[in-house]
PDB file of C-alpha atoms in Angstrom:
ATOM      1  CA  UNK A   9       4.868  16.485   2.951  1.00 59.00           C
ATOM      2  CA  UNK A  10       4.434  13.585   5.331  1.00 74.00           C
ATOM      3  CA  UNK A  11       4.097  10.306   5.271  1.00 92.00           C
ATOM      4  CA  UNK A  12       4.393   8.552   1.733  1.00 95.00           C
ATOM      5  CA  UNK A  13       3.390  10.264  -1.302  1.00 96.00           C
ATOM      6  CA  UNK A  14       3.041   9.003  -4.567  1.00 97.00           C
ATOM      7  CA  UNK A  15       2.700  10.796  -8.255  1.00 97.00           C
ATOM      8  CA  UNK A  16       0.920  10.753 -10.149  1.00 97.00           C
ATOM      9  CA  UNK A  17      -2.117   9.820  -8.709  1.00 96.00           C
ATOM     10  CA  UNK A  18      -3.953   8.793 -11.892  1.00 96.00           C
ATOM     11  CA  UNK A  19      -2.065   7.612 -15.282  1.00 96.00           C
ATOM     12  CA  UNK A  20      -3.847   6.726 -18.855  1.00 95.00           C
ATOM     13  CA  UNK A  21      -1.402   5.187 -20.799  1.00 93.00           C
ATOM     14  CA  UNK A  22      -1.294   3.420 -23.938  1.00 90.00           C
ATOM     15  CA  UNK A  23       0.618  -0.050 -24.855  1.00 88.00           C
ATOM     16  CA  UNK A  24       3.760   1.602 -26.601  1.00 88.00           C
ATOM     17  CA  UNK A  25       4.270   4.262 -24.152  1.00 88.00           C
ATOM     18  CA  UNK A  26       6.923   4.688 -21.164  1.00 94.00           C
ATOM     19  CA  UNK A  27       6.038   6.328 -17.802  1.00 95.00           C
ATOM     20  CA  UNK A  28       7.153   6.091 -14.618  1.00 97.00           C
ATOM     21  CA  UNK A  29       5.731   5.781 -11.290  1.00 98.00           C
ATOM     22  CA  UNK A  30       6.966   8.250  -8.239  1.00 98.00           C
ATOM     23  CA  UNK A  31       7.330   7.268  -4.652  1.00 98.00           C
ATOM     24  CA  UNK A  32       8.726   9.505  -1.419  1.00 97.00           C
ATOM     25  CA  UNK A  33       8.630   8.354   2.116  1.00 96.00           C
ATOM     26  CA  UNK A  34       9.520  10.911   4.907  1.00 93.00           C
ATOM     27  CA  UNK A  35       9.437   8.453   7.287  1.00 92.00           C
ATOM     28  CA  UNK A  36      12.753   7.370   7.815  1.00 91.00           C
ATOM     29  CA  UNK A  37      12.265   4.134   6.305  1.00 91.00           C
ATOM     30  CA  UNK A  38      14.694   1.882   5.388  1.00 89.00           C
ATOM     31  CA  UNK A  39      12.424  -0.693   3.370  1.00 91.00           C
ATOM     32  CA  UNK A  40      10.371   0.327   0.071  1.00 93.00           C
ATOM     33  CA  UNK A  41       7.438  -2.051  -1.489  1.00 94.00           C
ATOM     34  CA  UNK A  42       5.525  -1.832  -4.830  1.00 96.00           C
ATOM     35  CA  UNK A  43       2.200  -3.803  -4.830  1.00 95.00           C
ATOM     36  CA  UNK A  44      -0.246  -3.950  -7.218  1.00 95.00           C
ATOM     37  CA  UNK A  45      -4.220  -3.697  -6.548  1.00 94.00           C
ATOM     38  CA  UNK A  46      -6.556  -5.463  -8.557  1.00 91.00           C
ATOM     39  CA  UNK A  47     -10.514  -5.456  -7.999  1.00 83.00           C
ATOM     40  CA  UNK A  48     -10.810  -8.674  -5.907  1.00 73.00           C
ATOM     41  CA  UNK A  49      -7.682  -9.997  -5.565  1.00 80.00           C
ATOM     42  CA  UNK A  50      -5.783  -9.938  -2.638  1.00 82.00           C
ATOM     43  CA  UNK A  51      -2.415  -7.206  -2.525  1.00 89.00           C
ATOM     44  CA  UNK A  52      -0.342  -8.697  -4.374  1.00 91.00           C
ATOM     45  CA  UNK A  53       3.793  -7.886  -3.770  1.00 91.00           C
ATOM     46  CA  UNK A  54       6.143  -7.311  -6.822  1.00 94.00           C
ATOM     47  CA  UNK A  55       9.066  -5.505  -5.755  1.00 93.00           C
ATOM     48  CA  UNK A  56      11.014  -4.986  -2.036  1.00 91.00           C
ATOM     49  CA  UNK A  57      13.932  -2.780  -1.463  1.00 91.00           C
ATOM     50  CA  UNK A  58      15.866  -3.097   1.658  1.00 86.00           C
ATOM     51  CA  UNK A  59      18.637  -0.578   2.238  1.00 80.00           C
ATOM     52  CA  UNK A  60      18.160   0.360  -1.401  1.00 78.00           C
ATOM     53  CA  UNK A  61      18.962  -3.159  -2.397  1.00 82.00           C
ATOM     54  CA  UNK A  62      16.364  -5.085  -4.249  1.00 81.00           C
ATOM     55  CA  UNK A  63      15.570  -8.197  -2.010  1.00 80.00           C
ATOM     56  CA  UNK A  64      12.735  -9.782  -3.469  1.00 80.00           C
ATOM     57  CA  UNK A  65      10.967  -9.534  -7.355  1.00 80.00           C
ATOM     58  CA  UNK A  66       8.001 -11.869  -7.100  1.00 79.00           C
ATOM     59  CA  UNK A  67       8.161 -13.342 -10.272  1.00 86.00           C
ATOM     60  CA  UNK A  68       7.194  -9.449 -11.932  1.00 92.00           C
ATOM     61  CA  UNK A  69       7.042  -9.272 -16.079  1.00 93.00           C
ATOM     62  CA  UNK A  70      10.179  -7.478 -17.461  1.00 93.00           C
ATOM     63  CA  UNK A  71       7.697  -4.666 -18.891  1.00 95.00           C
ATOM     64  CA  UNK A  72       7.933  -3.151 -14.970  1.00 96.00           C
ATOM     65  CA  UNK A  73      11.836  -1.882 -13.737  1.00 95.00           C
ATOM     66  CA  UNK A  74      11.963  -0.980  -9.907  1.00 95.00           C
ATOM     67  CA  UNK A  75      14.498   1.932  -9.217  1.00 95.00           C
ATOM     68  CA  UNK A  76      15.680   2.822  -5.834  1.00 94.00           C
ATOM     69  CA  UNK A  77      17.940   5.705  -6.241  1.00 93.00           C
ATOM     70  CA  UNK A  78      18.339   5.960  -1.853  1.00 91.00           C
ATOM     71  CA  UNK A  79      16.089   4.817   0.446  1.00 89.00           C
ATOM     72  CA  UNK A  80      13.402   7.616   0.439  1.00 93.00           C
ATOM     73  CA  UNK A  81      12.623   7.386  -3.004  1.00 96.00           C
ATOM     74  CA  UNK A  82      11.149   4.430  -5.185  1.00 96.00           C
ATOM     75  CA  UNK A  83      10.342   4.150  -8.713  1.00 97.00           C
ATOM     76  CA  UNK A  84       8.289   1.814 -11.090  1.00 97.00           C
ATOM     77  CA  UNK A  85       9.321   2.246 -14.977  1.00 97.00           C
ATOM     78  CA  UNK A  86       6.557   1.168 -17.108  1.00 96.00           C
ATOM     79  CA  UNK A  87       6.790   0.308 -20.724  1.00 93.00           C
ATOM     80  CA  UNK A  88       5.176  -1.982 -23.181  1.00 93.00           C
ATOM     81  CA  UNK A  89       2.583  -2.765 -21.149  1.00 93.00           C
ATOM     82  CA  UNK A  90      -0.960  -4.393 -21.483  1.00 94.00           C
ATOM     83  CA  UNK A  91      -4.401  -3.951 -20.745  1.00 93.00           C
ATOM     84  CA  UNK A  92      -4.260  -6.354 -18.401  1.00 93.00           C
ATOM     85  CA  UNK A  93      -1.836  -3.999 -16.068  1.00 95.00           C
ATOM     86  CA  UNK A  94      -4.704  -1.490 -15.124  1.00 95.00           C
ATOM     87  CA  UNK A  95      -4.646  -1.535 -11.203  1.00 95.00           C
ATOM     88  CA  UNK A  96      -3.822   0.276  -8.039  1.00 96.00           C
ATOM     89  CA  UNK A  97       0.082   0.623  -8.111  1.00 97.00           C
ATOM     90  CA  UNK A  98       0.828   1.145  -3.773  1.00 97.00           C
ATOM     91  CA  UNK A  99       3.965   2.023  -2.735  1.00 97.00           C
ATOM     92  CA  UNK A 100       4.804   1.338   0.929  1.00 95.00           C
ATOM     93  CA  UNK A 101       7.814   1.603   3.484  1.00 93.00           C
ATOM     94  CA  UNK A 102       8.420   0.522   7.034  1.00 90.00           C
ATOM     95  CA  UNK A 103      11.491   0.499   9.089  1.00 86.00           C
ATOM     96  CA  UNK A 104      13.300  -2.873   9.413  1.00 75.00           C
ATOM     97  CA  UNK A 105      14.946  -1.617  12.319  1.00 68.00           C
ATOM     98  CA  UNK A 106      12.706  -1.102  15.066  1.00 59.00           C
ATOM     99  CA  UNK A 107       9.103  -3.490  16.330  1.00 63.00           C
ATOM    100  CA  UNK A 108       6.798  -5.006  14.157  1.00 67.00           C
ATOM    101  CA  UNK A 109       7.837  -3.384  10.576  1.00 73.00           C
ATOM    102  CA  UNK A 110       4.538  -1.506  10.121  1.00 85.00           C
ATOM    103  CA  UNK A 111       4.186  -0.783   6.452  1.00 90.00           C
ATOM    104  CA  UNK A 112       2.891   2.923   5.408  1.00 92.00           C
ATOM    105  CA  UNK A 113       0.742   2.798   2.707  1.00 95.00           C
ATOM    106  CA  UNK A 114       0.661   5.932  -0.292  1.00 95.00           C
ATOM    107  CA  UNK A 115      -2.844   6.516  -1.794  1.00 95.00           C
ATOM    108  CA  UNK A 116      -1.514   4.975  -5.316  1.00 96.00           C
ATOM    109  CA  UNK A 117      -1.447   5.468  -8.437  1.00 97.00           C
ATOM    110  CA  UNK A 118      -4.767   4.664 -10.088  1.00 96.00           C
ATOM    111  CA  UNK A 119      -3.377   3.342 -13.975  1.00 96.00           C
ATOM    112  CA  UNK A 120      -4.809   2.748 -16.590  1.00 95.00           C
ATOM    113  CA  UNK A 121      -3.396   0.832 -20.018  1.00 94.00           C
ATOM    114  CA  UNK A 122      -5.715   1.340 -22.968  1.00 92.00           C
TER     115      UNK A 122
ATOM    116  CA  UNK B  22       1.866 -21.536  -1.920  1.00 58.00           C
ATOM    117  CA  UNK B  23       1.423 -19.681   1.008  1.00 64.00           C
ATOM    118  CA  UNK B  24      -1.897 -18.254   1.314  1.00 85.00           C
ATOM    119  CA  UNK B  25      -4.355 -16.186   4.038  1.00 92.00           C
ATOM    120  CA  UNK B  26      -7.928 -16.676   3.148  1.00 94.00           C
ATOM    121  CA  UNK B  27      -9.790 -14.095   4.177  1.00 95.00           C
ATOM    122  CA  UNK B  28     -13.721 -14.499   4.248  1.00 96.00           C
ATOM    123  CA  UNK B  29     -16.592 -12.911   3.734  1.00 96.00           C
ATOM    124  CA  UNK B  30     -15.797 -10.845   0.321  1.00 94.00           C
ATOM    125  CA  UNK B  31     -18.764  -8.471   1.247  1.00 96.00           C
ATOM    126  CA  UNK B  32     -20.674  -7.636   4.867  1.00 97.00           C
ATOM    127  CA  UNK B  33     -23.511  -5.747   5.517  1.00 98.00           C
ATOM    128  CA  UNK B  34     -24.099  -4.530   9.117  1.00 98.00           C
ATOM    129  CA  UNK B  35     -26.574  -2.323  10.876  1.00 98.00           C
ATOM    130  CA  UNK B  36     -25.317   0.836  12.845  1.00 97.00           C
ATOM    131  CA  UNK B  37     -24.466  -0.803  16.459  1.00 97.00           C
ATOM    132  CA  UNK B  38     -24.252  -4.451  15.423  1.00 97.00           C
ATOM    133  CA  UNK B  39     -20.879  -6.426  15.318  1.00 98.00           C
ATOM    134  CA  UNK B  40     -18.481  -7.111  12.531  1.00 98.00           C
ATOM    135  CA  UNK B  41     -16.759  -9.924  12.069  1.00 98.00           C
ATOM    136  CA  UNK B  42     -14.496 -11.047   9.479  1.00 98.00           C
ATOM    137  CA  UNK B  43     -12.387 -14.135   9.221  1.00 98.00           C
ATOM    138  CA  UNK B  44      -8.901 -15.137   8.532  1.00 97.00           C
ATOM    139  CA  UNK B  45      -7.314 -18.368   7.732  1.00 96.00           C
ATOM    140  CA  UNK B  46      -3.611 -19.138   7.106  1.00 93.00           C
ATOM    141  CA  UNK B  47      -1.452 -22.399   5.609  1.00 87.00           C
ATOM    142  CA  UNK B  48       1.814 -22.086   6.981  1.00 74.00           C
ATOM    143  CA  UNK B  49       2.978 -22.003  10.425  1.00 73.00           C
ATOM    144  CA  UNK B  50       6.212 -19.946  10.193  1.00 82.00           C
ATOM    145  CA  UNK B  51       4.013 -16.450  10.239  1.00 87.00           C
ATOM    146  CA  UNK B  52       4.980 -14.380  13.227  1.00 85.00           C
ATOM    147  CA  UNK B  53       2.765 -11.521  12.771  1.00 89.00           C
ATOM    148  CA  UNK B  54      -1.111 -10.720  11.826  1.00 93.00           C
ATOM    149  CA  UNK B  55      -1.903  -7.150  11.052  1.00 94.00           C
ATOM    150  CA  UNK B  56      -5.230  -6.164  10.014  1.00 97.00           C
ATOM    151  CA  UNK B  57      -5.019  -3.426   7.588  1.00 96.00           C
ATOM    152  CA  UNK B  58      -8.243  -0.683   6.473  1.00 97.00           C
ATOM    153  CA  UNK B  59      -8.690   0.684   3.451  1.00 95.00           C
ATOM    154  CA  UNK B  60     -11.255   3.712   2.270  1.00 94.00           C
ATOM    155  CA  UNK B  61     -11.675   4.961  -1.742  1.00 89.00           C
ATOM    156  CA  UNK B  62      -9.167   6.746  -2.519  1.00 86.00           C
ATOM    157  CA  UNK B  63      -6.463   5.901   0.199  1.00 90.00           C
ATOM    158  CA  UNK B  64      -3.746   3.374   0.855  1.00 92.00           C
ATOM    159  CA  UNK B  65      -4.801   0.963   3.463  1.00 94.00           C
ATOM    160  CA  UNK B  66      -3.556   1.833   6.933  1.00 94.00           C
ATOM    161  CA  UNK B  67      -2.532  -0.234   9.636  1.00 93.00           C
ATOM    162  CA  UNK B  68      -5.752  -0.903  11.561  1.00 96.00           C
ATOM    163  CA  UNK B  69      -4.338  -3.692  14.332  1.00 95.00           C
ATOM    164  CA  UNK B  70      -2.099  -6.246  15.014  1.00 94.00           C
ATOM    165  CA  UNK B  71      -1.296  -8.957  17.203  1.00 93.00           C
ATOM    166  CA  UNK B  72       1.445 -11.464  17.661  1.00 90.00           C
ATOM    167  CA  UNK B  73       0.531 -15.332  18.040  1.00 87.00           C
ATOM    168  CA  UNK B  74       1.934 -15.673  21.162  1.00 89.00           C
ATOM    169  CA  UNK B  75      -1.577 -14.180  22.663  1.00 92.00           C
ATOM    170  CA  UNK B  76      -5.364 -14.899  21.995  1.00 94.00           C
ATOM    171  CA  UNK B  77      -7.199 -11.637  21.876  1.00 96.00           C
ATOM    172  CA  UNK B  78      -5.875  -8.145  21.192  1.00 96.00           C
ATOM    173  CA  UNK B  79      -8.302  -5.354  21.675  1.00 96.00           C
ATOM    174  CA  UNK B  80      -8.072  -1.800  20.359  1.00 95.00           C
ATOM    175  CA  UNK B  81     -11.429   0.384  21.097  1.00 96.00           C
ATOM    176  CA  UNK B  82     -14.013  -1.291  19.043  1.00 97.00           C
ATOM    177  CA  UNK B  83     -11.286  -3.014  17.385  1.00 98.00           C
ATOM    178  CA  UNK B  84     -10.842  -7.045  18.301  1.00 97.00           C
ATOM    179  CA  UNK B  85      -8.459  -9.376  16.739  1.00 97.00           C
ATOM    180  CA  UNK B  86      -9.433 -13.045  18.279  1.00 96.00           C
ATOM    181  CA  UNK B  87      -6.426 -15.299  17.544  1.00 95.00           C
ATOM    182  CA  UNK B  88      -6.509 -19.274  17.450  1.00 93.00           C
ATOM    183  CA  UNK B  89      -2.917 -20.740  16.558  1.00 91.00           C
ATOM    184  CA  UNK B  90      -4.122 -24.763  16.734  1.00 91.00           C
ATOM    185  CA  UNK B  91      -6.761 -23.304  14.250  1.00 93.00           C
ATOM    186  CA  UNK B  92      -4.286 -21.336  12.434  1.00 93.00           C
ATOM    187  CA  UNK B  93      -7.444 -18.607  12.243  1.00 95.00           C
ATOM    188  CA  UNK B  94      -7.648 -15.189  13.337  1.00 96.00           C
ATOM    189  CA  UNK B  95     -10.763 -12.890  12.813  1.00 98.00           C
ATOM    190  CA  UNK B  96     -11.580  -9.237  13.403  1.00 98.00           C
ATOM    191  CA  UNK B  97     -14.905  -8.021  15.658  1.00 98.00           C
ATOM    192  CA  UNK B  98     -15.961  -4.239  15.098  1.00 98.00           C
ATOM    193  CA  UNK B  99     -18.579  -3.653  18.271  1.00 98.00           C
ATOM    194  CA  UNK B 100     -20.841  -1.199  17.745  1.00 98.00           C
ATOM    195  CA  UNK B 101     -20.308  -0.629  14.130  1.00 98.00           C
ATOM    196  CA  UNK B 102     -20.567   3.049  12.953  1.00 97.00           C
ATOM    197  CA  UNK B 103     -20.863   4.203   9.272  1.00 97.00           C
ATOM    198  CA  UNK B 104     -17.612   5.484   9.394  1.00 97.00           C
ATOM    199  CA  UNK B 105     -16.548   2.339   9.694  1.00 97.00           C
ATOM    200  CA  UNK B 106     -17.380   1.400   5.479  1.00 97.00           C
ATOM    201  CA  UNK B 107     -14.313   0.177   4.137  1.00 97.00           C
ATOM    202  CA  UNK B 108     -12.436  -2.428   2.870  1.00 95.00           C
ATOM    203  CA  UNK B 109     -10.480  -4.351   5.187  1.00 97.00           C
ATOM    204  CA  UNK B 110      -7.398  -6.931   4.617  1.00 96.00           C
ATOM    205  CA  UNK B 111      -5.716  -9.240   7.059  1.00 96.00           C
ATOM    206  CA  UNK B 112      -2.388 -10.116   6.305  1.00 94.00           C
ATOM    207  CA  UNK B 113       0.518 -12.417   8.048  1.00 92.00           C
ATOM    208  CA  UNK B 114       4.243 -11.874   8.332  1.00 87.00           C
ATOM    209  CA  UNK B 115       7.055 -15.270   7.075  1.00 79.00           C
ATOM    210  CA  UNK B 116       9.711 -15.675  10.439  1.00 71.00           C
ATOM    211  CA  UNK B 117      11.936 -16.040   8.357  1.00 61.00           C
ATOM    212  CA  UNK B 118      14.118 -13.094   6.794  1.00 56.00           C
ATOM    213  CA  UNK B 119      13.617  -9.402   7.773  1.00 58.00           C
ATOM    214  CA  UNK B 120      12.316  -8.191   4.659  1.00 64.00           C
ATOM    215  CA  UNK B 121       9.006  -7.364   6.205  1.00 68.00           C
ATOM    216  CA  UNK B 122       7.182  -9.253   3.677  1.00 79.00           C
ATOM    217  CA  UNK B 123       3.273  -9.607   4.456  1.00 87.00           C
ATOM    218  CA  UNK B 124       0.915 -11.862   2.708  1.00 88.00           C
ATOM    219  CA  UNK B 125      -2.534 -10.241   2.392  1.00 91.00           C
ATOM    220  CA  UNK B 126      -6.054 -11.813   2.436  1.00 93.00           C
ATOM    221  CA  UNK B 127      -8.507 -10.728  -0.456  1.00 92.00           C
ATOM    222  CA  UNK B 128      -9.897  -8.152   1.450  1.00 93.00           C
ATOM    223  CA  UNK B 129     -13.691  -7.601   3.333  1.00 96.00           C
ATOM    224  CA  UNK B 130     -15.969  -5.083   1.892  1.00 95.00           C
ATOM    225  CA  UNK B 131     -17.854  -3.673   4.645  1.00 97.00           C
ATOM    226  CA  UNK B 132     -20.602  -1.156   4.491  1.00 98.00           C
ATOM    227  CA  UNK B 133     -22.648  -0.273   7.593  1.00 97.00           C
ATOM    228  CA  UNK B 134     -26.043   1.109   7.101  1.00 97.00           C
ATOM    229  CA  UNK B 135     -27.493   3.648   8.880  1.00 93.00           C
TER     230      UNK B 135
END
């Protein structure tokens, strides 16, 4: 696998169930993002993990939990949710280290909340 | 609230004509303005950058025209292909911090015809 991956690609889920999204980078990354993808609406950021600390939660309901077990893996724990929570879930990385901090997009996780 | 307006929402372009989509931004302490593409199905991937220090950053086809007084910055395609049907995003970089945090645009849908 290269790159970053992210399972599962598609998720129907209904209001009083619990998944969990799946990120891997094999990059060498040292910086993990979730964003969300909504049909005309810009990207927007909800979680960023820097050395496997959580360094930013922009204002994200309590019904999503970040997990960053080490810095190659991310997950999003999703429960309760609402209709209104169907999107594109991207996960991202880029090294902090080095130049301009080029993120790496997955291809998401298409979900939807019936 | 910090924001990047991106403009237009849609484009339509003949084969061999020129793209151009626009960028504007609201706070000065950016450092950073990638452009970013995205096709169906994918994550968006780092298309081009540039850093506001210069004007105009070309890439192939690819043209990022930069005007700090303006706080704009806008992307040409030349020669547009079909290939080139996507959406695309522009996005900006805050100085301050290292998280890598980028601020996206609401994204250009662009579909070249034939």
């Amino acid at each position: 696998e290269t790159g970053v991956t992210q399972t599962p690609r598609h998720l129907v889920m209904g209001m009083t169930n619990k998944k969990s999204l799946k990120c891997e980078q094999h990059l060498g990354h040292n910086a993990m993002y979730w964003y969300k993808q909504s049909a005309k609406k810009p990207l927007e950021l909800m979680f960023v993990y820097n050395f496997k600390e959580q360094t930013e939660n922009n204002s994200v309901p309590s019904r999503f939990s970040p997990e960053c077990p080490n810095s190659s893996h991310l997950f999003l724990h999703l429960h309760t949710l609402q209709p209104e929570d169907s999107a594109l879930y991207l996960c991202a990385s880029s090294s902090l280290r080095t130049g301009d901090n080029e993120q790496f997009f997955g291809p998401g996780t298409r979900l939807t909340v019936l | 609230q910090q924001q990047v307006k991106q403009s237009p929402q849609s484009l339509i372009v003949q084969k061999g004509g020129i793209s151009i989509i626009n960028c504007a931004y609201e706070n000065t302490a950016f450092d950073y303005f990638p452009w970013y593409q995205q096709f169906p199905g994918k994550g968006p991937a780092l298309l081009i950058a540039i850093r506001p220090d210069v004007s105009e950053k070309k890439e192939g086809r690819f043209t990022i025209s930069f005007n700090k007084s303006a706080k704009q910055f806008s992307l040409h395609i030349m020669d547009s292909q079909p290939g080139d049907s996507a959406t695309y995003f522009c996005a900006a970089r805050g100085i301050s911090g290292n998280t890598g945090k980028l601020l996206f645009g609401q994204g250009t849908t662009l579909q070249v015809k034939p």
